[in-house]
CSV table of C-alpha atoms in Angstrom, one decimal:
chain,number,residue,atom,x,y,z
A,988,MET,CA,0.0,0.0,0.0
A,989,LEU,CA,2.8,2.4,0.8
A,990,ALA,CA,4.6,1.6,-2.5
A,991,ARG,CA,1.3,2.2,-4.4
A,992,GLU,CA,0.9,5.6,-2.7
A,993,LEU,CA,4.5,6.6,-3.5
A,994,VAL,CA,4.0,5.7,-7.2
A,995,ARG,CA,0.7,7.7,-7.2
A,996,ARG,CA,2.8,10.7,-6.1
A,997,GLY,CA,5.4,10.2,-8.9
A,998,THR,CA,8.1,8.2,-7.2
A,999,SER,CA,9.3,4.8,-8.6
A,1000,VAL,CA,10.1,2.0,-6.1
A,1001,GLN,CA,12.7,-0.7,-6.3
A,1002,PHE,CA,12.2,-3.5,-3.7
A,1003,VAL,CA,14.8,-6.1,-2.8
A,1004,GLN,CA,13.3,-9.2,-1.2
A,1005,ALA,CA,14.6,-10.8,1.9
A,1006,PRO,CA,17.3,-13.2,0.8
A,1007,ALA,CA,17.1,-17.0,0.1
A,1008,ASP,CA,20.0,-18.7,1.8
A,1009,VAL,CA,22.1,-21.6,0.4
A,1010,ARG,CA,19.5,-24.2,1.3
A,1011,ARG,CA,17.5,-22.9,-1.7
A,1012,THR,CA,20.0,-24.8,-3.9
A,1013,ARG,CA,18.3,-28.0,-2.9
A,1014,THR,CA,15.0,-27.0,-4.6
A,1015,ASP,CA,15.9,-24.1,-7.0
A,1016,PRO,CA,19.6,-23.9,-7.6
A,1017,GLY,CA,19.4,-22.0,-10.9
A,1018,ASN,CA,17.4,-19.2,-9.4
A,1019,TRP,CA,19.6,-19.0,-6.3
A,1020,TRP,CA,22.8,-18.6,-8.4
A,1021,ARG,CA,21.1,-16.1,-10.7
A,1022,HIS,CA,20.3,-13.8,-7.8
A,1023,LEU,CA,23.5,-14.1,-5.9
A,1024,ARG,CA,25.6,-11.5,-7.6
A,1025,ARG,CA,23.2,-8.9,-8.9
A,1026,ALA,CA,19.5,-8.0,-9.2
A,1027,HIS,CA,17.2,-9.2,-11.9
A,1028,TRP,CA,14.3,-6.8,-11.8
A,1029,ALA,CA,10.7,-7.7,-12.6
A,1030,PRO,CA,7.6,-5.5,-12.6
A,1031,ALA,CA,5.3,-6.1,-9.6
A,1032,ALA,CA,2.9,-3.2,-10.2
A,1033,PRO,CA,2.9,0.0,-12.1
A,1034,GLY,CA,6.1,1.9,-11.0
A,1035,VAL,CA,7.3,-0.9,-8.7
A,1036,ARG,CA,10.1,-3.3,-9.6
A,1037,VAL,CA,11.1,-6.3,-7.4
A,1038,THR,CA,14.1,-8.6,-7.3
A,1039,GLU,CA,15.0,-11.7,-5.4
A,1040,ARG,CA,18.3,-11.9,-3.6
A,1041,SER,CA,20.5,-14.9,-2.5
A,1042,THR,CA,22.9,-15.2,0.3
A,1043,LEU,CA,25.0,-18.0,1.9
A,1044,LEU,CA,23.8,-17.7,5.5
A,1045,PRO,CA,21.0,-15.7,7.0
A,1046,GLY,CA,22.5,-12.6,8.5
A,1047,SER,CA,20.5,-13.1,11.7
A,1048,ARG,CA,22.6,-16.2,12.6
A,1049,GLY,CA,25.3,-14.2,14.4
A,1050,GLY,CA,28.3,-11.9,13.9
A,1051,ARG,CA,30.1,-14.0,11.2
A,1052,ALA,CA,26.9,-14.6,9.3
A,1053,GLU,CA,26.0,-10.9,9.5
A,1054,ARG,CA,29.3,-9.8,8.1
A,1055,LEU,CA,29.2,-12.4,5.3
A,1056,ASP,CA,25.7,-11.5,4.3
A,1057,ALA,CA,26.5,-7.7,4.5
A,1058,ALA,CA,29.4,-8.3,2.1
A,1059,THR,CA,27.2,-10.3,-0.2
A,1060,LEU,CA,24.5,-7.5,-0.1
A,1061,ARG,CA,27.1,-4.7,-0.8
A,1062,GLY,CA,28.3,-6.5,-3.8
A,1063,PHE,CA,24.8,-7.3,-5.0
A,1064,LEU,CA,23.8,-3.6,-4.8
A,1065,ARG,CA,27.0,-2.4,-6.4
A,1066,ARG,CA,26.6,-4.7,-9.4
A,1067,SER,CA,22.9,-3.8,-9.7
A,1068,GLY,CA,23.7,-0.1,-10.1
A,1069,TRP,CA,22.0,0.9,-6.8
A,1070,GLU,CA,22.1,4.7,-6.8
A,1071,GLN,CA,19.1,5.9,-4.9
A,1072,ASP,CA,18.3,9.2,-3.2
A,1073,LEU,CA,16.6,7.2,-0.4
A,1074,THR,CA,17.3,3.7,0.7
A,1075,VAL,CA,15.0,2.2,3.4
A,1076,VAL,CA,16.3,-0.9,5.3
A,1077,MET,CA,13.9,-3.1,7.2
A,1078,LEU,CA,16.1,-6.0,8.5
A,1079,PRO,CA,18.5,-5.0,11.2
A,1080,TRP,CA,21.2,-7.5,10.2
A,1081,GLU,CA,21.3,-5.9,6.7
A,1082,TRP,CA,22.2,-2.5,8.1
A,1083,ARG,CA,26.0,-3.1,8.0
A,1084,ALA,CA,25.8,-3.3,4.2
A,1085,THR,CA,24.6,0.3,3.8
A,1086,ARG,CA,27.7,2.1,4.9
A,1087,ALA,CA,29.0,2.8,1.4
A,1088,LEU,CA,25.6,3.8,0.0
A,1089,GLY,CA,25.0,7.3,-1.2
A,1090,GLY,CA,21.9,9.3,-0.5
A,1091,ARG,CA,19.7,9.1,2.6
A,1092,VAL,CA,19.6,5.8,4.4
A,1093,VAL,CA,16.7,5.2,6.9
A,1094,PHE,CA,15.8,2.2,9.1
A,1095,ASP,CA,12.0,1.3,9.1
A,1096,CYS,CA,11.3,-0.9,12.2
A,1097,THR,CA,8.0,-2.8,11.9
A,1098,ASP,CA,8.6,-5.5,14.6
A,1099,ASP,CA,10.5,-6.3,17.8
A,1100,TRP,CA,12.8,-8.7,16.0
A,1101,ALA,CA,14.1,-10.3,19.1
A,1102,ARG,CA,10.5,-11.4,20.0
A,1103,LEU,CA,9.6,-12.4,16.5
A,1104,LEU,CA,12.8,-14.4,15.9
A,1105,PRO,CA,14.0,-15.6,19.3
A,1106,GLY,CA,16.9,-17.4,17.5
A,1107,ALA,CA,18.4,-14.2,16.0
A,1108,ARG,CA,21.9,-13.3,17.3
A,1109,GLY,CA,23.5,-9.9,17.6
A,1110,LEU,CA,20.4,-7.8,17.6
A,1111,PRO,CA,21.3,-5.4,20.4
A,1112,ASP,CA,24.6,-4.5,18.7
A,1113,GLN,CA,22.8,-4.1,15.3
A,1114,LEU,CA,20.2,-1.8,16.7
A,1115,ARG,CA,22.8,0.3,18.5
A,1116,ARG,CA,24.7,0.6,15.3
A,1117,ILE,CA,21.5,1.7,13.5
A,1118,ALA,CA,20.7,4.2,16.3
A,1119,ASP,CA,24.2,5.7,15.8
A,1120,GLU,CA,24.3,5.8,12.0
A,1121,ALA,CA,20.9,6.1,10.5
A,1122,ASP,CA,19.8,9.3,8.9
A,1123,GLU,CA,16.4,8.6,10.5
A,1124,VAL,CA,14.7,5.7,12.4
A,1125,VAL,CA,11.0,5.1,11.9
A,1126,VAL,CA,9.0,2.8,14.1
A,1127,VAL,CA,5.5,1.4,13.6
A,1128,ASN,CA,4.6,1.5,17.3
A,1129,GLU,CA,6.0,3.8,19.9
A,1130,VAL,CA,6.9,0.9,22.2
A,1131,LEU,CA,9.7,0.1,19.8
A,1132,ALA,CA,11.5,3.4,20.3
A,1133,ASP,CA,13.4,2.0,23.3
A,1134,LEU,CA,15.2,-0.4,21.0
A,1135,PHE,CA,17.3,2.5,19.6
A,1136,PRO,CA,19.3,4.0,22.5
A,1137,GLY,CA,20.0,7.7,22.1
A,1138,ARG,CA,17.4,8.2,19.3
A,1139,ASP,CA,13.9,9.6,19.2
A,1140,PRO,CA,12.4,7.6,16.4
A,1141,VAL,CA,9.5,8.9,14.3
A,1142,VAL,CA,6.3,6.9,14.9
A,1143,VAL,CA,4.3,6.1,11.8
A,1144,PRO,CA,1.6,3.4,12.5
A,1145,ASN,CA,0.1,1.2,9.9
A,1146,GLY,CA,-3.1,2.0,8.0
A,1147,THR,CA,-5.7,0.7,5.5
A,1148,ASP,CA,-6.6,1.8,1.9
A,1149,GLU,CA,-9.4,4.1,1.0
A,1150,ALA,CA,-10.9,1.7,-1.5
A,1151,LEU,CA,-11.6,-0.8,1.3
A,1152,VAL,CA,-13.3,1.8,3.4
A,1153,CYS,CA,-15.5,3.0,0.6
A,1154,ALA,CA,-16.4,-0.4,-1.0
A,1155,PRO,CA,-20.1,-1.1,-1.0
A,1156,GLN,CA,-21.5,-3.9,1.2
A,1157,THR,CA,-22.7,-6.7,-1.1
A,1158,VAL,CA,-23.0,-9.6,1.3
A,1159,GLU,CA,-24.9,-10.3,4.5
A,1160,ARG,CA,-23.0,-11.0,7.7
A,1161,ALA,CA,-23.1,-14.7,8.6
A,1162,GLU,CA,-24.0,-15.6,12.2
A,1163,ARG,CA,-21.3,-17.0,14.5
A,1164,SER,CA,-18.6,-16.6,11.9
A,1165,ALA,CA,-15.0,-15.4,12.7
A,1166,VAL,CA,-12.4,-14.3,10.2
A,1167,TYR,CA,-8.6,-13.8,10.2
A,1168,VAL,CA,-6.8,-12.0,7.4
A,1169,GLY,CA,-3.0,-11.7,7.5
A,1170,SER,CA,0.3,-13.4,7.3
A,1171,ILE,CA,0.4,-16.8,9.1
A,1172,ALA,CA,3.5,-17.6,11.0
A,1173,ALA,CA,4.6,-19.2,14.3
A,1174,ARG,CA,3.0,-16.3,16.3
A,1175,PHE,CA,-0.5,-17.5,15.2
A,1176,ASP,CA,-1.7,-19.2,18.4
A,1177,VAL,CA,-2.9,-22.6,17.2
A,1178,ASP,CA,-3.6,-23.8,20.7
A,1179,LEU,CA,-5.8,-20.8,21.5
A,1180,VAL,CA,-7.8,-21.2,18.2
A,1181,ARG,CA,-8.2,-24.9,18.9
A,1182,ALA,CA,-9.6,-24.3,22.4
A,1183,VAL,CA,-11.9,-21.5,21.2
A,1184,LEU,CA,-13.4,-23.7,18.5
A,1185,ARG,CA,-14.0,-26.5,21.0
A,1186,ALA,CA,-15.6,-24.0,23.4
A,1187,LEU,CA,-17.9,-22.6,20.6
A,1188,PRO,CA,-19.0,-25.7,18.6
A,1189,ASP,CA,-21.5,-23.6,16.5
A,1190,TRP,CA,-18.9,-21.1,15.3
A,1191,THR,CA,-16.7,-21.2,12.2
A,1192,LEU,CA,-13.3,-19.5,11.5
A,1193,ASP,CA,-12.1,-18.7,8.0
A,1194,VAL,CA,-8.3,-17.9,7.7
A,1195,HIS,CA,-7.0,-15.9,4.7
A,1196,GLY,CA,-3.3,-15.2,4.2
A,1197,GLN,CA,0.1,-16.5,3.2
A,1198,LEU,CA,2.0,-19.1,5.1
A,1199,VAL,CA,5.4,-17.6,6.0
A,1200,PHE,CA,6.8,-20.2,8.3
A,1201,PRO,CA,10.7,-20.4,8.0
A,1202,GLN,CA,12.2,-23.8,7.3
A,1203,ARG,CA,13.1,-24.5,10.9
A,1204,GLU,CA,9.4,-24.0,11.9
A,1205,ARG,CA,7.8,-26.4,9.4
A,1206,HIS,CA,6.3,-28.3,12.4
A,1207,ALA,CA,4.4,-25.1,13.3
A,1208,ALA,CA,3.0,-24.9,9.8
A,1209,ARG,CA,1.9,-28.6,10.0
A,1210,ARG,CA,0.2,-27.8,13.4
A,1211,PHE,CA,-1.7,-24.9,11.8
A,1212,LEU,CA,-2.9,-26.9,8.8
A,1213,SER,CA,-4.0,-29.8,11.1
A,1214,LEU,CA,-6.8,-27.6,12.4
A,1215,GLU,CA,-8.7,-28.3,9.1
A,1216,GLN,CA,-8.7,-32.0,10.0
A,1217,GLU,CA,-9.6,-31.4,13.6
A,1218,PHE,CA,-12.5,-29.1,12.7
A,1219,PRO,CA,-13.7,-30.1,9.2
A,1220,GLY,CA,-16.1,-27.4,7.8
A,1221,ARG,CA,-15.5,-25.2,10.8
A,1222,PHE,CA,-11.9,-24.2,10.4
A,1223,ARG,CA,-11.1,-23.3,6.8
A,1224,TYR,CA,-7.8,-22.1,5.5
A,1225,ARG,CA,-8.6,-20.1,2.3
A,1226,GLY,CA,-5.1,-19.0,1.2
A,1227,LEU,CA,-4.4,-15.5,-0.1
A,1228,VAL,CA,-7.4,-13.1,-0.8
A,1229,PRO,CA,-7.0,-10.4,-3.4
A,1230,ARG,CA,-7.5,-6.9,-2.0
A,1231,ASP,CA,-10.4,-6.3,-4.3
A,1232,GLN,CA,-12.2,-9.2,-2.7
A,1233,LEU,CA,-11.3,-8.3,0.9
A,1234,ALA,CA,-14.4,-6.2,1.6
A,1235,GLU,CA,-16.7,-9.1,0.7
A,1236,VAL,CA,-14.7,-11.5,2.9
A,1237,LEU,CA,-14.8,-9.2,5.9
A,1238,ASP,CA,-18.4,-8.2,5.4
A,1239,ALA,CA,-19.5,-11.9,5.6
A,1240,ALA,CA,-18.0,-12.3,9.1
A,1241,THR,CA,-19.4,-11.6,12.6
A,1242,VAL,CA,-16.1,-10.9,14.3
A,1243,ALA,CA,-12.4,-10.5,13.3
A,1244,LEU,CA,-9.6,-12.2,15.3
A,1245,VAL,CA,-6.0,-11.4,16.1
A,1246,PRO,CA,-5.0,-14.6,17.8
A,1247,ASP,CA,-1.3,-13.9,18.3
A,1248,VAL,CA,1.1,-15.5,20.8
A,1249,ALA,CA,1.4,-12.4,23.0
A,1250,SER,CA,5.1,-12.8,23.6
A,1251,ARG,CA,5.8,-12.7,19.9
A,1252,ALA,CA,3.4,-9.9,19.0
A,1253,TRP,CA,4.7,-7.0,21.1
A,1254,GLY,CA,5.5,-3.8,19.2
A,1255,GLN,CA,3.4,-4.4,16.1
A,1256,SER,CA,0.9,-2.2,14.3
A,1257,SER,CA,-0.8,-4.8,12.1
A,1258,MET,CA,-2.6,-3.8,8.9
A,1259,LYS,CA,-5.2,-6.4,9.6
A,1260,THR,CA,-6.6,-4.4,12.5
A,1261,TYR,CA,-7.1,-1.3,10.3
A,1262,ASP,CA,-8.7,-3.5,7.6
A,1263,TYR,CA,-11.0,-5.0,10.1
A,1264,CYS,CA,-12.1,-1.6,11.4
A,1265,SER,CA,-12.6,-0.3,7.8
A,1266,ARG,CA,-15.6,-2.6,7.6
A,1267,GLY,CA,-16.8,-2.0,11.2
A,1268,LEU,CA,-16.0,-5.5,12.4
A,1269,PRO,CA,-15.5,-6.2,16.1
A,1270,VAL,CA,-11.8,-6.7,16.7
A,1271,ILE,CA,-10.9,-9.4,19.3
A,1272,SER,CA,-7.2,-9.5,20.0
A,1273,THR,CA,-4.8,-11.3,22.4
A,1274,ALA,CA,-2.6,-9.3,24.6
A,1275,GLY,CA,0.4,-8.0,22.6
A,1276,HIS,CA,0.8,-5.0,20.4
A,1277,LEU,CA,-2.5,-3.3,20.5
A,1278,GLU,CA,-3.0,-2.5,24.1
A,1279,HIS,CA,0.4,-0.9,24.4
A,1280,SER,CA,-0.2,1.4,21.5
A,1281,SER,CA,-1.6,4.9,21.4
A,1282,ASP,CA,-3.4,4.0,18.2
A,1283,VAL,CA,-5.9,1.5,19.5
A,1284,PRO,CA,-9.2,0.9,17.5
A,1285,PRO,CA,-12.3,1.9,19.4
A,1286,HIS,CA,-14.1,-0.9,21.3
A,1287,THR,CA,-11.4,-3.5,20.8
A,1288,TYR,CA,-11.8,-6.6,22.9
A,1289,PHE,CA,-8.5,-7.6,24.6
A,1290,ILE,CA,-8.4,-11.1,25.9
A,1291,THR,CA,-6.0,-13.5,27.6
A,1292,GLY,CA,-6.9,-17.2,27.1
A,1293,PRO,CA,-9.5,-19.1,25.2
A,1294,ALA,CA,-12.4,-18.6,27.7
A,1295,LYS,CA,-12.1,-14.9,27.4
A,1296,MET,CA,-11.9,-15.0,23.7
A,1297,ALA,CA,-14.9,-17.2,23.4
A,1298,ALA,CA,-16.8,-14.8,25.7
A,1299,ALA,CA,-15.8,-11.8,23.7
A,1300,MET,CA,-16.9,-13.4,20.5
A,1301,GLN,CA,-20.3,-14.0,21.9
A,1302,ALA,CA,-20.5,-10.6,23.5
A,1303,ALA,CA,-19.7,-8.9,20.2
A,1304,THR,CA,-22.8,-10.3,18.6
A,1305,ASP,CA,-24.9,-8.0,20.9
A,1306,GLU,CA,-22.8,-4.8,20.8
A,1307,PRO,CA,-24.4,-1.4,19.9
A,1308,VAL,CA,-24.7,-0.7,16.1
A,1309,SER,CA,-23.0,2.7,16.7
A,1310,TRP,CA,-19.7,0.9,17.6
A,1311,ALA,CA,-19.3,-0.3,14.0
A,1312,LYS,CA,-19.6,3.3,12.7
A,1313,GLU,CA,-17.0,4.4,15.2
A,1314,ARG,CA,-14.6,1.8,13.9
A,1315,VAL,CA,-15.2,2.8,10.3
A,1316,ASP,CA,-14.6,6.5,11.2
A,1317,TRP,CA,-11.4,5.6,13.0
A,1318,ALA,CA,-10.1,3.6,9.9
A,1319,THR,CA,-11.2,6.4,7.6
A,1320,ALA,CA,-8.8,8.8,9.4
A,1321,ARG,CA,-5.9,6.3,8.9
A,1322,THR,CA,-5.9,5.4,5.3
A,1323,TRP,CA,-2.5,5.2,3.5
A,1324,ASP,CA,-3.0,8.3,1.5
A,1325,ARG,CA,-2.9,10.1,4.9
A,1326,ARG,CA,-0.1,7.9,6.5
A,1327,THR,CA,2.2,8.4,3.5
A,1328,ASP,CA,2.7,12.1,4.3
A,1329,ALA,CA,4.1,11.3,7.8
A,1330,TRP,CA,6.2,8.5,6.4
A,1331,LEU,CA,7.7,10.7,3.6
A,1332,ASP,CA,8.3,13.5,6.0
A,1333,ALA,CA,10.4,11.2,8.2
A,1334,MET,CA,12.1,9.5,5.3
A,1335,LEU,CA,13.1,12.6,3.5
A,1336,GLY,CA,13.9,14.7,6.5
């Protein structure tokens, strides 16, 4: 959404994906070698070009891996003719590669990486280096500011798109139907969802999104997918949903869930909560990022444990009609055409 707004304002965007490490040679060696030394750009949307990248070891593995990946990334950018007025870095272990870059270099922090990736090594040193060297640090939630000692980062929360807010309602809400839309990783609380579905045998849950489990957490992906066998017809994994169909998906649900493992969700500002509110849906969230943020949707249900989530889902069916309008109004004030101004002000200084 941010890239789309930048293009609309006349700025082209080049996006380098997170790298595939050497294990990719087992399944796709040709593509891995092709993207090791330089970029091969492909159009992803009008004004946006994307390239894959390859590396030997993930830079999050520790000091030696970080230095090796940084050297690989520096060579990759140099051979790709990377000459940008603004470079935005999102992975802390990639920061070391930016020292020789021209133009303005900014770090955009969208997660507490130590909680998201407990196995990552060297993060405190990486974040201190970023705090010392970055032209600007932008965080998506103010609670992340403390990760950058000596800096006062700019806070730019997430948002939704105006088209979703304005889309007409074409379907009726189903009774006792929950929905989740977003990336699905190890912080999706499978045990919580299982217990809730057992406690509410007349409810269904439709999950839409991409599976983004790393290789080392394939068991977590299997646990997630096993819910379909445990609750046939009641838990349905639908895969990715196109943005132009999202309004219909959300409008068909009774409530929207954010069932994160709280210890791995702290410091987020998830786009899903803004999307949910754009259609007036009750938002039921585990403890984590939302309740520590100054940008909390109105009438959000915060829960700890399956019993409280089940009770909140049932309570949401009887809430005042005016609450839905308050959520829509909140989301309308937080569309990406508005957020982009603050983001650009921070990025361009």
